[in-house]
PDB file of C-alpha atoms in Angstrom:
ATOM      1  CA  UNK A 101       0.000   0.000   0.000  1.00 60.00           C
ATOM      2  CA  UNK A 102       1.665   3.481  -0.936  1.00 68.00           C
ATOM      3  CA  UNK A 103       2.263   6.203   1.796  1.00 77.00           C
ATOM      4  CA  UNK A 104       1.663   9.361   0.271  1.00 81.00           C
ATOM      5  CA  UNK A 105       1.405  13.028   1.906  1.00 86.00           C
ATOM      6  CA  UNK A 106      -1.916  14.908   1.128  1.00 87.00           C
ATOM      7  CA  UNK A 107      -2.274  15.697  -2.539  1.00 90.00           C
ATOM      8  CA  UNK A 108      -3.136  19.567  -1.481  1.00 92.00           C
ATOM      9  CA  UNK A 109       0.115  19.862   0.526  1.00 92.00           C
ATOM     10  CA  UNK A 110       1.792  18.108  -2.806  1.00 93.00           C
ATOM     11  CA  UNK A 111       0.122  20.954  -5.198  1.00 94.00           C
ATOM     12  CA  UNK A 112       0.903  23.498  -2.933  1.00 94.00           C
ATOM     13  CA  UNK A 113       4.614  22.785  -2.874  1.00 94.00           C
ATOM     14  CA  UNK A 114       4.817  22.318  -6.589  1.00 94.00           C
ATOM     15  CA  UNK A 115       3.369  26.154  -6.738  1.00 94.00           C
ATOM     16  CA  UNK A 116       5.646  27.420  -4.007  1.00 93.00           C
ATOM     17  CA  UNK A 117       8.832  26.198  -5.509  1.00 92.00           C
ATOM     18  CA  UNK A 118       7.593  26.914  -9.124  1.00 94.00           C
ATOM     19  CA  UNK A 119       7.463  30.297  -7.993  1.00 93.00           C
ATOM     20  CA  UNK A 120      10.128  30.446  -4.719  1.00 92.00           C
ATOM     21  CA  UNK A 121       7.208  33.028  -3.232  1.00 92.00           C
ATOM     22  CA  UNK A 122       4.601  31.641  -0.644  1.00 92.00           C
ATOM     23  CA  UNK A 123       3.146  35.217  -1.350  1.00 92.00           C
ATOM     24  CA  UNK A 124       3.107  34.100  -5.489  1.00 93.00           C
ATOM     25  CA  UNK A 125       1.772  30.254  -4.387  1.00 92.00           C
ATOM     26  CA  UNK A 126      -1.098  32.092  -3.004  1.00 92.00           C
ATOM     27  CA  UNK A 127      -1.902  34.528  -5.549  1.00 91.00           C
ATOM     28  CA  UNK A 128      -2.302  31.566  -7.753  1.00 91.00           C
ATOM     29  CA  UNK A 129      -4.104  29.676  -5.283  1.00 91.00           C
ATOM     30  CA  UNK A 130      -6.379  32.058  -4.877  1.00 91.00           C
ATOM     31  CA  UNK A 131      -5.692  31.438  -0.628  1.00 92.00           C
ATOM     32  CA  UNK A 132      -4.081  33.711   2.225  1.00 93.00           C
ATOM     33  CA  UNK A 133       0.152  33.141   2.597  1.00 91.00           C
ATOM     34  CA  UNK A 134      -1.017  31.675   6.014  1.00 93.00           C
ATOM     35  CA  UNK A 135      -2.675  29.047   4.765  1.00 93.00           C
ATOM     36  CA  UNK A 136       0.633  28.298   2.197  1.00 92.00           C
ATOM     37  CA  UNK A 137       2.606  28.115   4.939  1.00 93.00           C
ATOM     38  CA  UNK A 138       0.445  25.583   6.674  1.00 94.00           C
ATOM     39  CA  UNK A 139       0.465  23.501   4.329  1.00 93.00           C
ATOM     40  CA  UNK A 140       4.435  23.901   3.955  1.00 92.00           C
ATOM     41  CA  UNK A 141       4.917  22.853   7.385  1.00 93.00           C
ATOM     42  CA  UNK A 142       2.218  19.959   6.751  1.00 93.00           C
ATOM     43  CA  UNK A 143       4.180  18.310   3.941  1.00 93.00           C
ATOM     44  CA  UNK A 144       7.543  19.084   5.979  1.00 92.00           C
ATOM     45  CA  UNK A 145       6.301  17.495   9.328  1.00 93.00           C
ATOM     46  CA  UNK A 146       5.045  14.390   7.340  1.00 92.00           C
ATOM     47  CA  UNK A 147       8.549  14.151   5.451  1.00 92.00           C
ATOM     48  CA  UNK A 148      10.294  14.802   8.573  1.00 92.00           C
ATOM     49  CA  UNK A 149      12.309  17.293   6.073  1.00 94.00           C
ATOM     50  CA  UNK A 150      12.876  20.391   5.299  1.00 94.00           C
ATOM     51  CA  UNK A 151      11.925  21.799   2.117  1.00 93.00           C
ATOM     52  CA  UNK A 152      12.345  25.613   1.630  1.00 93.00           C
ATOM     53  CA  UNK A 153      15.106  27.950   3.512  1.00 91.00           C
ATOM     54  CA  UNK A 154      13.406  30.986   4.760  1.00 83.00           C
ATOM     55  CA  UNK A 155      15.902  32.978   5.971  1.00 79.00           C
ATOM     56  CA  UNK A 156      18.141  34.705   4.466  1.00 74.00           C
ATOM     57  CA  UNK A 157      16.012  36.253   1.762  1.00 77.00           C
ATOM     58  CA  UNK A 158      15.093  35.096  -1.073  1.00 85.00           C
ATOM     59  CA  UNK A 159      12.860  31.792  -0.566  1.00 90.00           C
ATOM     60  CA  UNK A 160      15.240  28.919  -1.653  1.00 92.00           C
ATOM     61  CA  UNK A 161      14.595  24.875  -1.782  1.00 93.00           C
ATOM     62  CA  UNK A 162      16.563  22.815   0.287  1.00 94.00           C
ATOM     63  CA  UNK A 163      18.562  19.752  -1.166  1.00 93.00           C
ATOM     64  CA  UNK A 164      15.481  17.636  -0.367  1.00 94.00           C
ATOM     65  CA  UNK A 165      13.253  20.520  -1.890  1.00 92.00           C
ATOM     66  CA  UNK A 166      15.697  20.276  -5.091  1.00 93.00           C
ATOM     67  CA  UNK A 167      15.067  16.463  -4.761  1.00 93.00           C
ATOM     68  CA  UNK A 168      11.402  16.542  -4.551  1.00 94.00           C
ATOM     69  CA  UNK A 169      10.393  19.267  -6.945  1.00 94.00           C
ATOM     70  CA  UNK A 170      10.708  17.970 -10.413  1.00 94.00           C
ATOM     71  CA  UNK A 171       9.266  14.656  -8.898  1.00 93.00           C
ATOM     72  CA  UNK A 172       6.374  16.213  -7.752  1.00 94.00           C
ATOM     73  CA  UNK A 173       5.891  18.822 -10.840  1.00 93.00           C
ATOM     74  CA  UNK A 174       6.395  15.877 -13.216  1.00 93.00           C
ATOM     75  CA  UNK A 175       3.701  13.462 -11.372  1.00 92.00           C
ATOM     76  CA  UNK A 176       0.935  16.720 -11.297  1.00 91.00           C
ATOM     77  CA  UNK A 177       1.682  17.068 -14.702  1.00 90.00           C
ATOM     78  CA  UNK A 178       1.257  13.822 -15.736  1.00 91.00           C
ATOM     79  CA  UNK A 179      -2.090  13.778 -13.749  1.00 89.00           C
ATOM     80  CA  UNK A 180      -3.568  16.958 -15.180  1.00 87.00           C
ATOM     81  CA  UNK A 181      -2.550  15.280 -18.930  1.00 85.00           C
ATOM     82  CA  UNK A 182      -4.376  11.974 -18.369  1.00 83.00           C
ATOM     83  CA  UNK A 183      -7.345  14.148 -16.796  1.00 82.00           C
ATOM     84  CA  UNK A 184      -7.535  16.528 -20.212  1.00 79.00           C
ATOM     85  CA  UNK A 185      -7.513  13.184 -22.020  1.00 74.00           C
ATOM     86  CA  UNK A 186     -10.313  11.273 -19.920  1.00 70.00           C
ATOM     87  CA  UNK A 187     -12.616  14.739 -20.564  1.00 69.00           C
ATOM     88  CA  UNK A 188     -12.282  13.900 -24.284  1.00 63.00           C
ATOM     89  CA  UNK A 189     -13.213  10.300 -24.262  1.00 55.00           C
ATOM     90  CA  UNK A 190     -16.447  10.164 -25.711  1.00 61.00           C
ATOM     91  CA  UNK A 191     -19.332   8.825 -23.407  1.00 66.00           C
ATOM     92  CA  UNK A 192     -19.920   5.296 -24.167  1.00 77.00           C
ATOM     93  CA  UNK A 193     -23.123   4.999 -26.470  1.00 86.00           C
ATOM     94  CA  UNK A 194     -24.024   1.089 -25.067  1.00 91.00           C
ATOM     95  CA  UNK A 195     -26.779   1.305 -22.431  1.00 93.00           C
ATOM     96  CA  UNK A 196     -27.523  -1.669 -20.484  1.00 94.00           C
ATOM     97  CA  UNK A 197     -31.182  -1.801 -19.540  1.00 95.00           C
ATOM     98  CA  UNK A 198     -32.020  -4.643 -16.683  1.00 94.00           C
ATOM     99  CA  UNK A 199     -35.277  -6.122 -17.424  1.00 95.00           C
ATOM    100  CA  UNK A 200     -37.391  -9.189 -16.235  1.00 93.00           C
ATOM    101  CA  UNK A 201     -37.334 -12.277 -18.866  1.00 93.00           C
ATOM    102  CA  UNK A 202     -41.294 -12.217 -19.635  1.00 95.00           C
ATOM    103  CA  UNK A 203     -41.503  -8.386 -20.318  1.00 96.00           C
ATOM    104  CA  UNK A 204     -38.530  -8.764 -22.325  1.00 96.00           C
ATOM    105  CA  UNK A 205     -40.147 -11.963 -24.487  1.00 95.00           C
ATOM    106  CA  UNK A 206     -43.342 -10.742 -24.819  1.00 96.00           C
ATOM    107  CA  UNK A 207     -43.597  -6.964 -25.169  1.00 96.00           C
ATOM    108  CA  UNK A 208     -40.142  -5.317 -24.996  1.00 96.00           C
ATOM    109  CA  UNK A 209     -38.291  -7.259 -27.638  1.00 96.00           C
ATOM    110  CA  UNK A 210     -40.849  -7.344 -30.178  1.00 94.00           C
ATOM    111  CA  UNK A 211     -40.729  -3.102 -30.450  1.00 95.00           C
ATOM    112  CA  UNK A 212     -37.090  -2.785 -30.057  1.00 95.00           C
ATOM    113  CA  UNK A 213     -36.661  -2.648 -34.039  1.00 94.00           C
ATOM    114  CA  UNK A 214     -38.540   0.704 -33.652  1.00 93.00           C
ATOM    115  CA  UNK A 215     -36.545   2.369 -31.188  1.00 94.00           C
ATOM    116  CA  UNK A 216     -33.525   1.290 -33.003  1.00 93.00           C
ATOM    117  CA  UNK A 217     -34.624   2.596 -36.261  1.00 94.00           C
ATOM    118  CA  UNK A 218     -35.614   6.215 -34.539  1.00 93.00           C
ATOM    119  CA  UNK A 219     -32.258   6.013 -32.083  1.00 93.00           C
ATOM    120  CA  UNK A 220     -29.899   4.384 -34.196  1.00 93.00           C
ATOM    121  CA  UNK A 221     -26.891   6.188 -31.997  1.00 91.00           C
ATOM    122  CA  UNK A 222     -27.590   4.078 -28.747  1.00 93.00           C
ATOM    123  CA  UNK A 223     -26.187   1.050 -29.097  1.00 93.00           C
ATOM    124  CA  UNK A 224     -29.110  -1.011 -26.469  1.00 94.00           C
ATOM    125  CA  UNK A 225     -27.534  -4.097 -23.991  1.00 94.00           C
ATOM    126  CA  UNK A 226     -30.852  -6.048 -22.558  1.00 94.00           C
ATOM    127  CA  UNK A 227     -29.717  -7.699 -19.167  1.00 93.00           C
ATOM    128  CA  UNK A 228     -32.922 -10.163 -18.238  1.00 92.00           C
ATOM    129  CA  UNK A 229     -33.106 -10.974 -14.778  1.00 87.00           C
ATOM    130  CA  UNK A 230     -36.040 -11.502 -12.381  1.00 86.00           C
ATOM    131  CA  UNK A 231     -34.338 -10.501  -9.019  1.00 84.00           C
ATOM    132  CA  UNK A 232     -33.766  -6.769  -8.524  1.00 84.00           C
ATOM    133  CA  UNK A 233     -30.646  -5.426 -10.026  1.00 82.00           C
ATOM    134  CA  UNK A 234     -28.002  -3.114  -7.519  1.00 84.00           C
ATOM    135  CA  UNK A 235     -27.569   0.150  -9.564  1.00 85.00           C
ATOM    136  CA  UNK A 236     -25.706   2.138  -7.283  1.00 83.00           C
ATOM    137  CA  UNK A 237     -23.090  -0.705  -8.697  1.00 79.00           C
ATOM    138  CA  UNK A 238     -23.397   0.836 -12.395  1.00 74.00           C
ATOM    139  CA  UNK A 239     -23.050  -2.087 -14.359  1.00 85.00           C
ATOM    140  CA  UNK A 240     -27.149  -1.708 -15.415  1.00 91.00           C
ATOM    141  CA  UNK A 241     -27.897   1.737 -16.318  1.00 93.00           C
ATOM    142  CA  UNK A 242     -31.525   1.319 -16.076  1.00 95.00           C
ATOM    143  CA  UNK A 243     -33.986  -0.907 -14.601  1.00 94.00           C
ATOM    144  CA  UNK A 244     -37.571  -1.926 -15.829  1.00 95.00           C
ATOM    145  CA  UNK A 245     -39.258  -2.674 -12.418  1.00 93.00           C
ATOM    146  CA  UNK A 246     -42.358  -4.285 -11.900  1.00 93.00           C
ATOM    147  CA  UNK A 247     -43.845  -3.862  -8.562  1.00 91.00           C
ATOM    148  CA  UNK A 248     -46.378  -1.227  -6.266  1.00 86.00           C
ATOM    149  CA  UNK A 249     -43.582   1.289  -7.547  1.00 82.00           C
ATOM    150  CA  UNK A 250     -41.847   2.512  -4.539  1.00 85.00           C
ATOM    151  CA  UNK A 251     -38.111   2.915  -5.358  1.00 89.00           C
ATOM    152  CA  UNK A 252     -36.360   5.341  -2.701  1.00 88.00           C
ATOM    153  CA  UNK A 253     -32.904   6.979  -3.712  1.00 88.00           C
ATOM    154  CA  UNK A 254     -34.227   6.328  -7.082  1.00 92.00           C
ATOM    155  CA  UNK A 255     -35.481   8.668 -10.555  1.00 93.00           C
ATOM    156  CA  UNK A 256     -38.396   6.783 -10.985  1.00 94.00           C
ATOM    157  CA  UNK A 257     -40.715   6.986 -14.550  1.00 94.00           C
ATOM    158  CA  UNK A 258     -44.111   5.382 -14.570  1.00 94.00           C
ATOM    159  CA  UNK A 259     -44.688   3.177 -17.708  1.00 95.00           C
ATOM    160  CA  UNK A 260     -47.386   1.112 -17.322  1.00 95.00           C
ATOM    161  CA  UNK A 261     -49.736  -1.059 -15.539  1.00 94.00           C
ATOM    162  CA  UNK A 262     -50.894  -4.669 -15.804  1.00 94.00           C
ATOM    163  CA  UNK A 263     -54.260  -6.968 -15.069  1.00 96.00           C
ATOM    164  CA  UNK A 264     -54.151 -10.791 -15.522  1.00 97.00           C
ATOM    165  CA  UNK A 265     -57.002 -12.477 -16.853  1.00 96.00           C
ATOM    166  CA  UNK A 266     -57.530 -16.033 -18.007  1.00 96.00           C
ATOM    167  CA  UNK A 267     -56.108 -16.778 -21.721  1.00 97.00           C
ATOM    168  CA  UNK A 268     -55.792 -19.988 -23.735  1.00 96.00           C
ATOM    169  CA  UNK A 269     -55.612 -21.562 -26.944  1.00 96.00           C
ATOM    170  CA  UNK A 270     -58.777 -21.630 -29.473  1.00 95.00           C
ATOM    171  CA  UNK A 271     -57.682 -24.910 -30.242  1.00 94.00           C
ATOM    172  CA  UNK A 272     -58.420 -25.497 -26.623  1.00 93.00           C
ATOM    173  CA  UNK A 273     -62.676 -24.885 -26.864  1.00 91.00           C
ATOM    174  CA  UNK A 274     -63.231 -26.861 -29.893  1.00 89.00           C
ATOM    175  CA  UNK A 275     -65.826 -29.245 -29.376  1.00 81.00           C
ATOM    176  CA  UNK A 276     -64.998 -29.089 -25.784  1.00 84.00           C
ATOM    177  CA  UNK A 277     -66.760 -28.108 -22.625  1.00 88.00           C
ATOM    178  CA  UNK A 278     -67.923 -24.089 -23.172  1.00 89.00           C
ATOM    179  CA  UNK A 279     -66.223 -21.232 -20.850  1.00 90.00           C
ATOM    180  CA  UNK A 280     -69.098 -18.814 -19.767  1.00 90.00           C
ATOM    181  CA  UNK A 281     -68.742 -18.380 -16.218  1.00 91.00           C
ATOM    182  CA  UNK A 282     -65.778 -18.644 -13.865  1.00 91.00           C
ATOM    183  CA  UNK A 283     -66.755 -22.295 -12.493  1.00 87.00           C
ATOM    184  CA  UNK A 284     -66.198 -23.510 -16.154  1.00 90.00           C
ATOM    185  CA  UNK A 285     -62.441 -23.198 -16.284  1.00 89.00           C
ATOM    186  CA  UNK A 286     -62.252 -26.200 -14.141  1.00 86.00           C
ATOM    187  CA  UNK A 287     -63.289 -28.367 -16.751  1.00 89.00           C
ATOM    188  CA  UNK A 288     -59.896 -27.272 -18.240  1.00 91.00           C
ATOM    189  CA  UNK A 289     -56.014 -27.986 -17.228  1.00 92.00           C
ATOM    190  CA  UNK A 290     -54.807 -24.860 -14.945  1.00 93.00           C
ATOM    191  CA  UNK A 291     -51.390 -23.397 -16.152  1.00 95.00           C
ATOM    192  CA  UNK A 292     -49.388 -22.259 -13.087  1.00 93.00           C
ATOM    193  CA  UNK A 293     -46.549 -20.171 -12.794  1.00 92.00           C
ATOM    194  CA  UNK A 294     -44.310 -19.132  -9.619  1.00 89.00           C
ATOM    195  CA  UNK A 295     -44.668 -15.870  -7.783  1.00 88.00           C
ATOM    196  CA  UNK A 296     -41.459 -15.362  -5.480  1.00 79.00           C
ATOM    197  CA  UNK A 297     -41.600 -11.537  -4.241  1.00 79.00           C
ATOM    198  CA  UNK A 298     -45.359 -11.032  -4.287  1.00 81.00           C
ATOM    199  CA  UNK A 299     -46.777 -13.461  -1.707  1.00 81.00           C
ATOM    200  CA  UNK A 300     -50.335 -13.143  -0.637  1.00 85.00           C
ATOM    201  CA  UNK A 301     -50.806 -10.074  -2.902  1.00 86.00           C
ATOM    202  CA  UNK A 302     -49.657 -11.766  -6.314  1.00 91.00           C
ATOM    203  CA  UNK A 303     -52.429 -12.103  -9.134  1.00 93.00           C
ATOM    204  CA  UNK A 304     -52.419 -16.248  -9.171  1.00 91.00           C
ATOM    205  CA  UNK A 305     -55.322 -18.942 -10.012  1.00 91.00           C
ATOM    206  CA  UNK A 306     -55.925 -18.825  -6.164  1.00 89.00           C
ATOM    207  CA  UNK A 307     -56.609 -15.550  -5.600  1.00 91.00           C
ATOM    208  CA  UNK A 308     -58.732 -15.416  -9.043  1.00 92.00           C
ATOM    209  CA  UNK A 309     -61.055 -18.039  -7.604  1.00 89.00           C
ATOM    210  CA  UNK A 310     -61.501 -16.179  -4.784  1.00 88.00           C
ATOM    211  CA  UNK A 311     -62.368 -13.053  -6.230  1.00 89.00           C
ATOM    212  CA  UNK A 312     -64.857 -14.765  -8.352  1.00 89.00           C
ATOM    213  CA  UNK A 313     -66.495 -16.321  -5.191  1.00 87.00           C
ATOM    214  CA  UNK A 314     -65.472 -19.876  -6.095  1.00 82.00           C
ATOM    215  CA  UNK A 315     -63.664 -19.988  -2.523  1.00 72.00           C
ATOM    216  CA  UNK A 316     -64.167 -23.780  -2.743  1.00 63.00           C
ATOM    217  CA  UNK A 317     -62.019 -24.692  -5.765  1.00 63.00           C
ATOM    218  CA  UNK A 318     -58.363 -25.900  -4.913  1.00 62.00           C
ATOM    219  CA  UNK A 319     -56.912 -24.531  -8.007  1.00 66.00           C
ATOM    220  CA  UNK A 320     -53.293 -26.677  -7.127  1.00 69.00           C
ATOM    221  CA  UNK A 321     -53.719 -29.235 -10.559  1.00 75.00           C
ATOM    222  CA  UNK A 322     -52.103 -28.396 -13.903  1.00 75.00           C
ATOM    223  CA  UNK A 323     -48.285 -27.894 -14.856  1.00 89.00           C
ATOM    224  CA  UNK A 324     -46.144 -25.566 -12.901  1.00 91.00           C
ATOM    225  CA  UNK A 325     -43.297 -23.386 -14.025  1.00 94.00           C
ATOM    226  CA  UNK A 326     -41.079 -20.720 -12.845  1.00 91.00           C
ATOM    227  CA  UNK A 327     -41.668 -18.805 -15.310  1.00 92.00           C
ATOM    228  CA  UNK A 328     -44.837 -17.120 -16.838  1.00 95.00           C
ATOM    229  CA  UNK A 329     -43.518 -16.742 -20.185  1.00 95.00           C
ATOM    230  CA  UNK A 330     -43.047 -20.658 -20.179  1.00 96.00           C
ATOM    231  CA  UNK A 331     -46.642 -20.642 -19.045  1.00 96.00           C
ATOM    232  CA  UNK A 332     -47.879 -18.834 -22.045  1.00 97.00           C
ATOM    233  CA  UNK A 333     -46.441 -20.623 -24.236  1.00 97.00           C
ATOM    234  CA  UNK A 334     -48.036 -23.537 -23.455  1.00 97.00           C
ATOM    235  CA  UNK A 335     -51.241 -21.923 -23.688  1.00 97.00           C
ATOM    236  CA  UNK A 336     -50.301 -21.097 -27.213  1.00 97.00           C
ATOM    237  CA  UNK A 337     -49.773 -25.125 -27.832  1.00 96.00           C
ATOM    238  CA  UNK A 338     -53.236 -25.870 -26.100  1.00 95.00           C
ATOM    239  CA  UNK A 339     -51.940 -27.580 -23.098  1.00 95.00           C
ATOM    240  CA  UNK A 340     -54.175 -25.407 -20.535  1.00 94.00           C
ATOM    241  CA  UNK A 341     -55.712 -22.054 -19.012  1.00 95.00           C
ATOM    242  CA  UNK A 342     -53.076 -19.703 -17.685  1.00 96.00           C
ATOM    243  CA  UNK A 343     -54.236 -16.558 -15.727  1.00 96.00           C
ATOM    244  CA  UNK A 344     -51.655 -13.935 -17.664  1.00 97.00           C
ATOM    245  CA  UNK A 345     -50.780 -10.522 -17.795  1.00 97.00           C
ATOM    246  CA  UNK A 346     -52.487  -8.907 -19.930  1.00 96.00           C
ATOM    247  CA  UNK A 347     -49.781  -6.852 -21.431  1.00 96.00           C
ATOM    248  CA  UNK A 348     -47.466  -9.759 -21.866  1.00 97.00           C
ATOM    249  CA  UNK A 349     -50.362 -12.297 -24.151  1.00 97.00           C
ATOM    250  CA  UNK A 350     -51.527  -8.702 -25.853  1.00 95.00           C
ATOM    251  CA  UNK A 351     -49.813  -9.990 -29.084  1.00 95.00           C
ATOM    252  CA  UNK A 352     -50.199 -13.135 -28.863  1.00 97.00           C
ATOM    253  CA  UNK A 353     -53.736 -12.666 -28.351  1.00 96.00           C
ATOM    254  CA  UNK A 354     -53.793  -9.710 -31.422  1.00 95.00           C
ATOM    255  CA  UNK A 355     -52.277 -12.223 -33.672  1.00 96.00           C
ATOM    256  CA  UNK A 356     -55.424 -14.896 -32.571  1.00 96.00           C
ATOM    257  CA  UNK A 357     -52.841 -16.838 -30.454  1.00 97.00           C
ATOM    258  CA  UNK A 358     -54.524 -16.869 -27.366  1.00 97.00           C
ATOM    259  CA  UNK A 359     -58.010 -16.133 -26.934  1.00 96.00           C
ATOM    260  CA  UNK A 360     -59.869 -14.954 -22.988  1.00 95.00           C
ATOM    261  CA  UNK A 361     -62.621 -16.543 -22.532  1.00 94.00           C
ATOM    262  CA  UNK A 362     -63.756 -14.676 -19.628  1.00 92.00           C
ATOM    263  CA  UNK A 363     -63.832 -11.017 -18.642  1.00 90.00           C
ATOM    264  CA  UNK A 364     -63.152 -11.817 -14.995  1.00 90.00           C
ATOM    265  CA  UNK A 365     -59.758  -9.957 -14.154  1.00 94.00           C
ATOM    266  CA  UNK A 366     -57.304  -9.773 -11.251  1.00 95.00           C
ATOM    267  CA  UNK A 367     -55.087  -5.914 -10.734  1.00 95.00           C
ATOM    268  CA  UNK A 368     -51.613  -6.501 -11.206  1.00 94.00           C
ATOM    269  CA  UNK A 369     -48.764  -4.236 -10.338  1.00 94.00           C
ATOM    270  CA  UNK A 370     -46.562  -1.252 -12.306  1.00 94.00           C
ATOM    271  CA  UNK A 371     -43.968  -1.406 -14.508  1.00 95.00           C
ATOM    272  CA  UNK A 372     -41.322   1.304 -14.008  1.00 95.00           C
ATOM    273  CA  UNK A 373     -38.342   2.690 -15.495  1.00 95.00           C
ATOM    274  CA  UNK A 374     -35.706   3.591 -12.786  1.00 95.00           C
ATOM    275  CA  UNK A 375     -32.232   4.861 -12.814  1.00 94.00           C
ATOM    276  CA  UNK A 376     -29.860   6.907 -10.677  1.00 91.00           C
ATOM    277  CA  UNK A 377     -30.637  10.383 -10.355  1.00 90.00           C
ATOM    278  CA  UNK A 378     -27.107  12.742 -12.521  1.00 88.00           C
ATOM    279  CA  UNK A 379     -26.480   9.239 -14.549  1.00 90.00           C
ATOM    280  CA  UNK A 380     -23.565  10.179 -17.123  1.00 88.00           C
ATOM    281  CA  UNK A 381     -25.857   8.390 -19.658  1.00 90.00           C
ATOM    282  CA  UNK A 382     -28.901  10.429 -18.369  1.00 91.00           C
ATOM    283  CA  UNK A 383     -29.029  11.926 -22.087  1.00 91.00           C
ATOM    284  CA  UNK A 384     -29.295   7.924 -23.368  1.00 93.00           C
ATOM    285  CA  UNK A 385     -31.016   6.777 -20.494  1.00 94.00           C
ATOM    286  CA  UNK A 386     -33.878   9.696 -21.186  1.00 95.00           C
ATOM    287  CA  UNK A 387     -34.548   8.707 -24.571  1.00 95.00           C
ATOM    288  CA  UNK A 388     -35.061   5.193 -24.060  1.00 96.00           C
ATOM    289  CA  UNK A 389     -37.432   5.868 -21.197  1.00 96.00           C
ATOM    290  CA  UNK A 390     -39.137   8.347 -23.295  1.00 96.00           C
ATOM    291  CA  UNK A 391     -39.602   5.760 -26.100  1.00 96.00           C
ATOM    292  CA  UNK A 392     -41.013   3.208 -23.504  1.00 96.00           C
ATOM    293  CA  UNK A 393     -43.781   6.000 -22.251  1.00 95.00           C
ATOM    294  CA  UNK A 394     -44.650   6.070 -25.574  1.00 94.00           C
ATOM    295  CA  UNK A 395     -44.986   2.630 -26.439  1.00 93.00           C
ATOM    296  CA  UNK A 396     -46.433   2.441 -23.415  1.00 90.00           C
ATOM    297  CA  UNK A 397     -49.533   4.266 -23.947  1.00 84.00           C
ATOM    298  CA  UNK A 398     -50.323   2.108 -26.878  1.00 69.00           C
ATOM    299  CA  UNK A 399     -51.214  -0.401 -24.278  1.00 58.00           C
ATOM    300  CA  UNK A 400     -54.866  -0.967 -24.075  1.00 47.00           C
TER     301      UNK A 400
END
């Protein structure tokens, strides 16, 4: 580990034996002689050294002054060089967006071809995770949260909000039991998926069935994954009923997909963009969260 004085005493030796005049140090300073000398007799005390003569008139270095000087103006030098270069380095265009994996399948991905076409300088990095990201750790620049949207410390842009509602194949209600009322889905295989940060409060089959009054049904048959995108898809191959969000299957069920049977629907959470407050990609960063509010409200 180096042992190193105090930069300030450093700079203010460099300026004092540039100029051999505390009273010239401090002009350029812009600080009092006093405080000059203080910091003089800081670097000397730490050195053990010392570093000007004082007396007679004029200010001189001493042979450790002579020693240290060039040292010390070559390293500040060297510093304020590498400094004026790092100013000129370009910001890097790449700006890694943290995302969950279903809101990246289903609706994200599927518009990116627009925002690349309109922002064709921002070179876009998708990081899909479904536990929260760190960002005061700046390797994600942005996060697309889904939650009650309560992010402290954090900028925080509202994007959109979700229901979930039953969906399945058409294939499924061919010549097959009719879905007109709630009760009638248990005719049908139940697509489950896990909920890990939600608990009692996530949208699932079980709290459907209870908001339809069907407090009775056991809705614990059908596949399980960990993964609602996993359980869409096998809605789309006609394996079961999932209970989806509805801005995840809005494609699928645009494109005839998926079909809802019932009208019957569950409030889900928020989707937010959020980000640290005087990013150095806040320009980037802006522009993708201002192409997601857009996008955004052509969510039905």
């Amino acid at each position: 580990m180096r042992s190193l004085p105090p930069l300030n005493a450093l700079h203010t030796f460099e300026v004092a034996a540039r100029h051999l005049s505390f009273q010239q140090a401090a002009e350029e300073l812009d600080v009092t002689s006093t405080a000059i000398s203080h910091q003089i007799k800081l670097l000397e005390d730490y050195l053990e050294v010392s570093l000007f003569r004082r007396r007679p008139r004029p200010l001189s270095l001493t042979e450790a002054g002579q020693l240290l000087y060039p040292v010390v103006r070559e390293s500040l030098d060297s510093i304020a060089e590498a400094i004026t270069q790092l100013k000129q380095v370009p910001i890097s265009t790449t700006l890694t967006v943290s995302v969950t994996t279903v809101f990246a399948a289903k609706w994200l991905v599927p518009r990116l071809a627009e925002f690349q076409r309109t922002h064709p300088e921002i070179d876009l990095r998708l990081q899909t995770s479904n536990d929260v990201v760190n960002l005061q750790r700046q390797t994600v620049d942005l996060a697309i949260r889904y939650g009650k949207g309560n992010y402290p410390g954090l900028a925080v842009r509202p994007l959109m909000s979700d229901r979930f509602v039953p969906i399945c194949s058409p294939r499924l209600l061919e010549n097959n039991h009719p879905i007109r009322k709630p009760d009638d889905v248990v005719h049908y295989p139940l697509l489950h998926f896990e909920w890990i940060h939600f608990g009692i409060d996530a949208p699932d089959w079980k709290n459907w069935f209870s908001a339809t009054g069907l407090n009775t049904v056991v809705p614990d048959h059908g596949l399980k994954f960990n993964e609602e995108s996993l359980a869409i898809q096998a809605a789309i191959a006609g394996q079961g009923i999932a209970l989806c969000s509805t801005v995840h299957v809005a494609d699928d069920v645009a494109l005839g997909f998926l079909v809802q049977p019932l009208n019957v629907m569950l409030d889900g959470f928020n989707y937010s963009a959020v980000y640290l407050e005087n990013h150095p990609k806040e320009v980037l960063i802006l522009k993708f969260i201002d192409w997601l509010v857009e996008m955004a409200g052509h969510v039905s």
